[in-house]
Amino acid sequence: MDISLDRLDELFPADFSAEEIARAKTLFLKRLSLSAHRFYGGKMQTVPKAGLFGFNWFNVWYTPGVSEVSTTIRDNPDSSYELSNRGNLVAIVTDSTRVLGDGDVGPSGGLGVMEGKAFLMKYLGGVDAVPLCVNSRNAKGEHDPDVLIEFVRRCQPSFVAVNLEDISQPNCYKVLDVLREECEIPIWHDDAQGTGCVTLAGLINALKVAGKEIDKARMVFYGAGASNTTIARLIIGAGANPANMIMLDSHGALGRHREDIKADTRFYRKWELCEATNPKGLRTIEESMKGADVLIALSKPGPNTVKPEWIKAMGPKAIVFVCANPVPEIYPHAAKAAGAFIVATGRGDFPNQVNNSVGFPGILKGALLVRARKITDGMAIAAARSLAGFAEKKGIGPEYIIPTMDEIEVFPQEAADVAMQAIRENVARVPLSREAVYERAAADIRYSRELVSTLMKDGFVKTPPRELLEEALSWAIGKIRSN
């Protein structure tokens, strides 16, 4: 078996149907992930960036020499960005209450995903990151957004930015909005702004391929959590007409008739969309899907959450984004069979992966290089246009609407475009030229990739035994056969 797993579909028996292969891949990747994490003991570690050239270098890096660093930062706190790793260090903060499709997994249950986030930040963006999984329960045992807000406030002096992750609604809205305004460093909610950015990027190109215009396209949003509500906001910011948009949650379509949402002020972001969208007052998914150009689903993992008959009711050259993780709301082959022209998911083992992984590394790198005070919606939209433009230059089509993670040249371009937008919006503390941001980002990303490559080549990162892969494959195939 090829350790690279580049030909993943070919690992499964020829008599497996497309549905069985899709299910088997999910089982295989989950089983292998568990075994590989156990083999490595996680996937991140702390490694010095400075050398030890003789015994007295201990006294340079620690006492007594480092006292001069402490007093210099005391007198000029901004010097911490140059005299420590703070200028390239992001905190990934979560209470693990909405992790992928698994819901509340307890504070430490989020470590696997947060380490994964840190891995991608380092490898794709040249950004160091540390996972911080927080118990957000108050004295009453309730998940309290104020606990997270206070935690992040107090952590600020150690980091250049904070990436919020996997916080359930409605707490996620308050945590982000309060911290964005009150903190001196960028507070970024990747599930919301990051997902919104990459979805917008894919949508821009999908509409071009389908010959549709964003301001005229009829769009249905299935799921009304932090991701989809922010996606809708960014899409409107990029030129979509909210009167052509309908969003649905578990109780039906959003609209001015939804007094339940209006009455709960914690869901103010959802109520904003109730006021702006669905002017005809439609109530059901079946009504909403008739003649729709676009479906953007971020709801419950499938594969039967989105029904084929809904897609059949859509207009010609229908665009379907089914981005629940770890299993899309409907598998791409089933969506295509129902008439979809373009299908995107959140997974890299299908075409058109609309996943935050092509967004946040470049966005954060651009923001931190100009030391932005915040990451605005305008910066997220600039990143989306950057991603879309990169893919368009390479040649977009129904199977390629957004760059993939292995197209590493996209990240410094994205970083530069985000940095320029930060400067235009006057949220950058350190104005740099586009060329300077691009070159610095490219160099840092190249360094990170070469570091990982060297660790692998020299055996400091060992190759997992082939038996690990074979056991996971055999187990997955057996599970499918037994069903």
Coordinates of C-alpha atoms in Angstrom, one line a residue:
M1 CA 0.0 0.0 0.0
D2 CA 1.3 3.5 -1.0
I3 CA 2.1 5.4 2.2
S4 CA 1.1 8.6 0.5
L5 CA -2.5 7.5 0.1
D6 CA -2.7 9.5 -3.1
R7 CA -4.9 6.8 -4.8
L8 CA -7.3 6.4 -2.0
D9 CA -10.3 5.2 -4.0
E10 CA -8.2 2.4 -5.6
L11 CA -7.6 0.8 -2.2
F12 CA -11.2 -0.6 -2.1
P13 CA -12.6 -3.7 -3.8
A14 CA -13.8 -3.3 -7.4
D15 CA -17.2 -4.7 -6.5
F16 CA -17.9 -1.8 -4.0
S17 CA -20.5 0.7 -5.2
A18 CA -19.7 4.5 -5.1
E19 CA -21.8 4.7 -1.9
E20 CA -19.8 1.9 -0.3
I21 CA -16.5 3.4 -1.3
A22 CA -17.5 6.7 0.2
R23 CA -18.5 5.1 3.4
A24 CA -15.4 2.9 3.5
K25 CA -13.1 5.9 3.0
T26 CA -14.7 7.6 6.0
L27 CA -14.3 4.5 8.2
F28 CA -10.7 3.9 7.0
L29 CA -9.6 7.5 7.6
K30 CA -11.1 7.6 11.1
R31 CA -9.5 4.2 12.1
L32 CA -6.1 5.2 10.6
S33 CA -6.3 8.6 12.3
L34 CA -6.8 7.1 15.7
S35 CA -4.0 4.6 15.2
A36 CA -1.6 7.2 13.8
H37 CA -2.3 9.6 16.6
R38 CA -1.5 6.9 19.1
F39 CA 1.7 6.0 17.2
Y40 CA 3.0 9.6 17.3
G41 CA 1.4 10.6 20.6
G42 CA -0.3 13.5 18.9
K43 CA 1.0 15.6 16.0
M44 CA 2.6 18.7 17.5
Q45 CA 5.7 19.4 19.6
T46 CA 7.7 22.4 20.9
V47 CA 11.2 22.7 19.2
P48 CA 13.7 25.5 19.9
K49 CA 14.3 28.0 17.1
A50 CA 17.6 29.2 18.6
G51 CA 20.9 27.3 18.9
L52 CA 23.1 26.2 21.8
F53 CA 26.7 27.0 20.7
G54 CA 28.4 26.4 24.1
F55 CA 27.6 26.2 27.8
N56 CA 27.3 29.9 28.4
W57 CA 24.6 30.2 25.8
F58 CA 22.3 28.7 28.5
N59 CA 23.0 32.0 30.3
V60 CA 22.1 34.0 27.2
W61 CA 18.8 32.3 26.6
Y62 CA 17.9 32.2 30.3
T63 CA 19.3 33.9 33.4
P64 CA 21.2 36.3 33.8
G65 CA 21.2 37.5 30.2
V66 CA 17.4 37.2 29.6
S67 CA 16.7 39.8 32.3
E68 CA 17.6 42.5 29.7
V69 CA 14.8 41.2 27.5
S70 CA 12.3 41.3 30.3
T71 CA 13.0 44.9 31.2
T72 CA 13.1 46.0 27.6
I73 CA 9.6 44.5 27.1
R74 CA 8.5 46.1 30.3
D75 CA 9.5 49.5 29.0
N76 CA 8.1 48.9 25.5
P77 CA 5.5 46.1 25.4
D78 CA 5.4 46.2 21.6
S79 CA 9.0 45.0 21.6
S80 CA 7.7 41.5 22.7
Y81 CA 6.8 41.0 19.0
E82 CA 10.5 41.1 18.1
L83 CA 12.2 39.8 21.2
S84 CA 10.0 36.7 21.6
N85 CA 8.0 34.3 19.4
R86 CA 4.9 36.3 20.1
G87 CA 4.9 37.9 16.7
N88 CA 4.3 34.6 15.0
L89 CA 2.3 32.8 17.8
V90 CA -1.4 32.2 17.6
A91 CA -3.7 30.8 20.3
I92 CA -6.3 28.3 19.2
V93 CA -9.0 28.6 21.8
T94 CA -12.0 26.3 22.1
D95 CA -14.5 25.0 24.7
S96 CA -15.0 21.9 22.4
T97 CA -18.8 22.3 22.5
R98 CA -19.2 21.8 18.7
V99 CA -16.4 19.7 17.3
L100 CA -17.0 18.7 13.7
G101 CA -20.1 16.6 13.7
D102 CA -19.6 15.2 17.2
G103 CA -21.0 18.1 19.2
D104 CA -19.8 18.6 22.8
V105 CA -16.8 16.3 23.4
G106 CA -15.6 17.8 26.6
P107 CA -12.8 20.4 26.8
S108 CA -9.9 18.0 26.2
G109 CA -11.9 16.2 23.5
G110 CA -11.1 19.1 21.1
L111 CA -7.3 18.6 21.3
G112 CA -7.1 16.4 18.2
V113 CA -8.8 19.0 16.0
M114 CA -6.9 21.9 17.6
E115 CA -3.6 20.2 17.1
G116 CA -4.6 19.6 13.5
K117 CA -5.3 23.3 13.2
A118 CA -1.9 24.1 14.6
F119 CA -0.3 21.6 12.2
L120 CA -1.9 23.3 9.2
M121 CA -1.0 26.7 10.4
K122 CA 2.6 25.8 10.7
Y123 CA 2.9 23.8 7.5
L124 CA 0.8 25.9 5.2
G125 CA 1.2 29.3 6.7
G126 CA 4.5 29.3 8.6
V127 CA 2.6 30.3 11.7
D128 CA 3.2 28.8 15.2
A129 CA 0.1 27.9 17.2
V130 CA -0.8 26.4 20.5
P131 CA -4.1 24.6 21.3
L132 CA -5.9 25.9 24.4
C133 CA -8.9 23.8 25.3
V134 CA -10.9 25.6 28.0
N135 CA -13.6 24.5 30.4
S136 CA -16.2 27.2 29.8
R137 CA -18.7 26.0 32.5
N138 CA -19.6 28.5 35.2
A139 CA -20.6 27.8 38.8
K140 CA -24.1 26.7 37.6
G141 CA -22.5 24.1 35.3
E142 CA -23.6 26.1 32.2
H143 CA -21.3 26.9 29.2
D144 CA -20.8 30.6 29.8
P145 CA -19.4 32.8 27.0
D146 CA -18.1 35.2 29.6
V147 CA -15.7 32.5 30.8
L148 CA -14.1 32.3 27.3
I149 CA -14.1 36.1 26.9
E150 CA -12.2 36.6 30.2
F151 CA -9.8 33.8 29.4
V152 CA -8.9 35.3 26.0
R153 CA -8.6 38.8 27.5
R154 CA -6.0 37.6 30.0
C155 CA -4.1 35.6 27.4
Q156 CA -3.5 38.5 25.0
P157 CA 0.0 39.4 26.1
S158 CA 1.4 36.1 24.9
F159 CA -0.1 36.0 21.4
V160 CA -0.2 37.9 18.1
A161 CA -3.8 36.6 17.4
V162 CA -6.4 34.2 18.7
N163 CA -8.2 31.7 16.6
L164 CA -11.6 30.7 18.1
E165 CA -12.8 27.3 17.2
D166 CA -15.7 24.9 17.7
I167 CA -17.7 27.0 20.1
S168 CA -21.5 26.2 19.9
Q169 CA -24.1 28.9 19.2
P170 CA -25.3 31.2 20.5
N171 CA -22.2 31.6 22.7
C172 CA -19.9 31.8 19.6
Y173 CA -21.6 35.1 18.5
K174 CA -21.0 36.9 21.7
V175 CA -17.5 35.6 22.2
L176 CA -16.4 36.8 18.8
D177 CA -18.2 40.1 18.7
V178 CA -17.1 41.2 22.2
L179 CA -13.5 40.1 21.8
R180 CA -13.1 41.7 18.3
E181 CA -14.0 45.1 19.7
E182 CA -12.2 44.8 23.1
C183 CA -8.9 43.1 22.3
E184 CA -5.8 44.7 21.0
I185 CA -5.0 41.7 18.8
P186 CA -7.0 40.0 16.1
I187 CA -9.7 37.6 17.3
W188 CA -10.7 35.3 14.5
H189 CA -13.5 32.7 14.5
D190 CA -12.5 30.2 11.9
D191 CA -15.7 28.2 11.9
A192 CA -17.5 31.4 11.0
Q193 CA -15.3 33.9 9.2
G194 CA -12.9 31.2 7.8
T195 CA -15.7 29.0 6.5
G196 CA -17.4 32.1 5.1
C197 CA -14.2 33.1 3.3
V198 CA -13.6 29.7 1.6
T199 CA -17.2 29.2 0.7
L200 CA -17.4 32.6 -0.9
A201 CA -14.2 31.8 -2.8
G202 CA -15.7 28.6 -4.2
L203 CA -19.0 30.2 -4.9
I204 CA -17.5 33.1 -6.9
N205 CA -15.9 30.6 -9.3
A206 CA -18.8 28.1 -9.3
L207 CA -21.1 30.9 -10.5
K208 CA -18.6 31.8 -13.2
V209 CA -18.4 28.2 -14.4
A210 CA -22.2 27.9 -14.4
G211 CA -22.7 31.3 -16.1
K212 CA -24.6 32.9 -13.2
E213 CA -24.3 36.3 -11.5
I214 CA -24.0 36.6 -7.7
D215 CA -26.6 39.4 -7.5
K216 CA -29.2 37.5 -9.4
A217 CA -28.6 33.9 -8.1
R218 CA -31.2 32.4 -5.9
M219 CA -29.5 30.8 -2.9
V220 CA -30.7 28.4 -0.2
F221 CA -28.7 28.0 3.0
Y222 CA -29.5 24.7 4.9
G223 CA -28.4 25.1 8.5
A224 CA -28.3 28.3 10.5
G225 CA -25.3 27.9 12.8
A226 CA -22.3 30.1 13.2
S227 CA -20.8 29.0 9.9
N228 CA -23.8 29.4 7.6
T229 CA -25.0 32.7 9.1
T230 CA -21.5 34.2 8.6
I231 CA -21.3 32.7 5.1
A232 CA -24.5 34.5 4.2
R233 CA -23.2 37.7 5.7
L234 CA -20.0 37.6 3.7
I235 CA -21.8 36.6 0.5
I236 CA -24.1 39.6 0.9
G237 CA -21.0 41.7 1.5
A238 CA -19.6 40.4 -1.8
G239 CA -22.7 41.5 -3.8
A240 CA -25.4 38.9 -3.3
N241 CA -29.0 40.2 -3.0
P242 CA -30.5 39.1 0.4
A243 CA -34.0 39.1 -1.1
N244 CA -32.9 36.1 -3.3
M245 CA -31.7 34.2 -0.2
I246 CA -33.5 31.8 2.1
M247 CA -31.9 30.2 5.2
L248 CA -33.4 27.2 7.1
D249 CA -32.7 25.9 10.6
S250 CA -34.3 22.8 12.3
H251 CA -37.6 24.7 12.7
G252 CA -37.9 25.8 9.1
A253 CA -37.1 28.9 7.1
L254 CA -35.9 32.1 8.7
G255 CA -37.9 35.2 8.1
R256 CA -39.8 37.9 9.9
H257 CA -42.4 35.4 11.0
R258 CA -39.8 33.7 13.3
E259 CA -40.8 35.2 16.6
D260 CA -38.9 32.5 18.4
I261 CA -35.6 33.9 17.1
K262 CA -36.6 37.5 17.7
A263 CA -37.5 36.7 21.3
D264 CA -34.1 35.2 22.1
T265 CA -31.6 38.1 21.9
R266 CA -28.6 35.7 22.1
F267 CA -29.4 34.8 18.4
Y268 CA -29.1 38.3 17.1
R269 CA -27.1 37.2 14.1
K270 CA -29.9 34.9 13.0
W271 CA -32.5 37.6 13.5
E272 CA -30.5 40.0 11.2
L273 CA -30.9 37.4 8.5
C274 CA -34.6 36.9 9.4
E275 CA -35.1 40.6 8.6
A276 CA -33.0 40.7 5.5
T277 CA -33.9 37.4 3.6
N278 CA -36.9 35.4 2.5
P279 CA -39.2 38.3 1.7
K280 CA -41.9 35.9 0.4
G281 CA -42.1 34.2 3.7
L282 CA -41.5 30.7 2.5
R283 CA -41.6 28.1 5.3
T284 CA -40.2 24.7 4.1
I285 CA -37.1 23.4 2.4
E286 CA -39.3 21.9 -0.4
E287 CA -40.7 25.4 -1.2
S288 CA -37.3 27.0 -1.0
M289 CA -35.5 24.6 -3.3
K290 CA -37.8 25.1 -6.3
G291 CA -35.7 26.7 -9.0
A292 CA -32.8 27.6 -6.7
D293 CA -29.4 28.2 -8.3
V294 CA -27.3 27.4 -5.2
L295 CA -27.6 25.2 -2.1
I296 CA -25.1 25.8 0.7
A297 CA -25.5 23.2 3.4
L298 CA -23.7 23.2 6.7
S299 CA -26.0 21.2 8.9
K300 CA -26.0 17.6 10.1
P301 CA -23.6 15.1 8.8
G302 CA -25.1 12.8 6.1
P303 CA -25.2 11.1 3.9
N304 CA -29.0 11.4 3.7
T305 CA -29.5 14.8 5.3
V306 CA -30.0 16.5 1.9
K307 CA -32.5 14.6 -0.2
P308 CA -31.9 13.9 -3.9
E309 CA -35.5 15.2 -4.7
W310 CA -34.5 18.6 -3.3
I311 CA -31.6 18.9 -5.7
K312 CA -33.9 17.7 -8.6
A313 CA -36.2 20.6 -7.9
M314 CA -33.3 23.1 -8.3
G315 CA -32.8 25.2 -11.5
P316 CA -30.4 24.3 -14.4
K317 CA -26.7 24.0 -13.7
A318 CA -27.4 23.8 -9.9
I319 CA -24.5 24.5 -7.5
V320 CA -24.5 22.3 -4.4
F321 CA -22.2 22.9 -1.4
V322 CA -22.6 20.1 1.2
C323 CA -19.9 20.8 3.7
A324 CA -20.8 19.0 6.9
N325 CA -17.9 17.1 8.5
P326 CA -16.9 14.4 8.6
V327 CA -19.6 13.2 6.2
P328 CA -21.3 15.6 3.7
E329 CA -25.1 15.9 3.8
I330 CA -25.2 14.0 0.5
Y331 CA -22.3 12.3 -1.3
P332 CA -21.2 14.0 -4.5
H333 CA -22.1 11.0 -6.7
A334 CA -25.6 11.1 -5.4
A335 CA -25.9 14.9 -5.8
K336 CA -24.6 14.6 -9.4
A337 CA -27.1 11.8 -10.1
A338 CA -29.9 14.1 -8.9
G339 CA -28.9 16.8 -11.3
A340 CA -26.2 18.9 -9.6
F341 CA -23.8 20.6 -12.0
I342 CA -21.1 21.5 -9.5
V343 CA -20.7 19.7 -6.1
A344 CA -18.4 20.8 -3.3
T345 CA -17.8 19.3 0.1
G346 CA -15.5 19.9 3.1
R347 CA -13.3 16.8 2.4
G348 CA -10.1 16.5 0.4
D349 CA -10.9 13.0 -0.9
F350 CA -13.6 14.5 -3.2
P351 CA -13.2 17.3 -5.8
N352 CA -13.8 20.9 -4.8
Q353 CA -12.8 20.8 -1.2
V354 CA -14.3 23.9 0.4
N355 CA -12.5 23.8 3.6
N356 CA -11.0 26.4 6.0
S357 CA -7.5 24.9 5.4
V358 CA -7.0 27.0 2.3
G359 CA -8.2 30.1 4.2
F360 CA -6.9 30.6 7.7
P361 CA -3.2 29.9 7.2
G362 CA -2.8 32.8 4.6
I363 CA -5.3 35.1 6.3
L364 CA -3.6 34.8 9.7
K365 CA -0.2 35.2 8.2
G366 CA -1.2 38.3 6.3
A367 CA -2.8 39.8 9.4
L368 CA 0.1 39.2 11.7
L369 CA 2.8 40.4 9.4
V370 CA 1.2 43.9 9.3
R371 CA 0.2 43.4 13.0
A372 CA -3.5 44.0 12.4
R373 CA -5.7 45.0 15.3
K374 CA -8.5 42.9 14.0
I375 CA -9.6 40.7 11.0
T376 CA -12.5 42.4 9.4
D377 CA -15.2 41.0 7.1
G378 CA -13.5 43.1 4.4
M379 CA -10.3 41.1 4.9
A380 CA -12.1 37.8 4.8
I381 CA -13.7 38.9 1.5
A382 CA -10.4 40.0 0.1
A383 CA -9.0 36.5 1.0
A384 CA -11.9 34.9 -0.8
R385 CA -11.3 37.0 -4.0
S386 CA -7.6 36.1 -3.7
L387 CA -8.4 32.4 -3.6
A388 CA -10.9 32.6 -6.4
G389 CA -8.5 34.6 -8.6
F390 CA -5.7 32.1 -8.0
A391 CA -7.9 29.2 -9.1
E392 CA -9.3 31.1 -12.1
K393 CA -5.8 31.7 -13.4
K394 CA -5.1 28.0 -13.3
G395 CA -8.3 27.2 -15.1
I396 CA -11.6 26.6 -13.3
G397 CA -14.3 24.0 -14.2
P398 CA -16.9 21.9 -12.5
E399 CA -14.3 19.8 -10.7
Y400 CA -12.0 22.7 -9.8
I401 CA -13.4 25.9 -8.3
I402 CA -11.0 26.5 -5.4
P403 CA -7.3 25.9 -4.8
T404 CA -6.2 22.8 -2.9
M405 CA -3.9 22.6 0.1
D406 CA -1.0 21.3 -1.9
E407 CA -0.9 24.4 -4.1
I408 CA 1.4 26.1 -1.7
E409 CA 1.9 29.3 -3.8
V410 CA -1.6 30.4 -3.0
F411 CA -0.9 31.1 0.7
P412 CA 1.6 33.9 0.4
Q413 CA -0.6 35.5 -2.3
E414 CA -3.5 35.3 0.1
A415 CA -1.5 36.7 2.9
A416 CA -0.4 39.7 0.8
D417 CA -4.0 40.4 -0.3
V418 CA -5.3 40.3 3.2
A419 CA -2.5 42.5 4.5
M420 CA -3.2 45.1 1.8
Q421 CA -6.9 45.1 2.8
A422 CA -5.9 45.6 6.4
I423 CA -3.9 48.6 5.4
R424 CA -6.7 50.0 3.4
E425 CA -9.1 49.6 6.3
N426 CA -6.6 51.3 8.7
V427 CA -6.4 48.3 11.1
A428 CA -2.7 47.6 10.3
R429 CA -0.1 48.8 12.8
V430 CA 2.9 48.0 10.5
P431 CA 2.3 49.1 6.9
L432 CA 4.3 47.0 4.5
S433 CA 4.4 46.8 0.7
R434 CA 2.6 43.9 -0.9
E435 CA 5.9 42.6 -2.1
A436 CA 7.4 42.6 1.4
V437 CA 4.4 40.7 2.8
Y438 CA 4.5 38.2 0.0
E439 CA 8.2 37.5 0.3
R440 CA 8.2 37.2 4.1
A441 CA 5.2 34.8 4.0
A442 CA 6.7 32.7 1.2
A443 CA 10.0 32.5 3.1
D444 CA 8.3 31.5 6.4
I445 CA 6.1 28.8 4.7
R446 CA 9.1 27.5 2.8
Y447 CA 11.1 27.2 6.1
S448 CA 8.2 25.3 7.8
R449 CA 7.9 22.8 4.9
E450 CA 11.6 22.3 4.7
L451 CA 11.8 21.8 8.5
V452 CA 9.1 19.0 8.4
S453 CA 10.8 17.5 5.4
T454 CA 14.2 17.4 7.2
L455 CA 12.7 15.9 10.3
M456 CA 11.1 13.1 8.2
K457 CA 14.3 12.5 6.1
D458 CA 16.5 12.3 9.2
G459 CA 14.2 10.0 11.1
F460 CA 13.1 12.4 13.8
V461 CA 9.6 12.0 12.4
K462 CA 9.3 8.3 11.8
T463 CA 7.2 6.7 9.0
P464 CA 4.2 4.9 10.4
P465 CA 4.4 1.1 9.9
R466 CA 2.6 -0.2 6.8
E467 CA 0.7 -2.6 9.1
L468 CA -1.1 0.5 10.6
L469 CA -2.6 1.3 7.2
E470 CA -3.3 -2.3 6.3
E471 CA -5.2 -2.9 9.6
A472 CA -7.3 0.2 9.1
L473 CA -8.1 -0.7 5.5
S474 CA -9.0 -4.3 6.4
W475 CA -11.2 -3.1 9.3
A476 CA -13.1 -0.6 7.1
I477 CA -13.7 -3.1 4.3
G478 CA -14.9 -5.7 6.9
K479 CA -17.3 -3.1 8.3
I480 CA -18.8 -2.5 4.9
R481 CA -19.0 -6.2 4.0
S482 CA -20.7 -7.0 7.3
N483 CA -23.4 -4.5 6.6

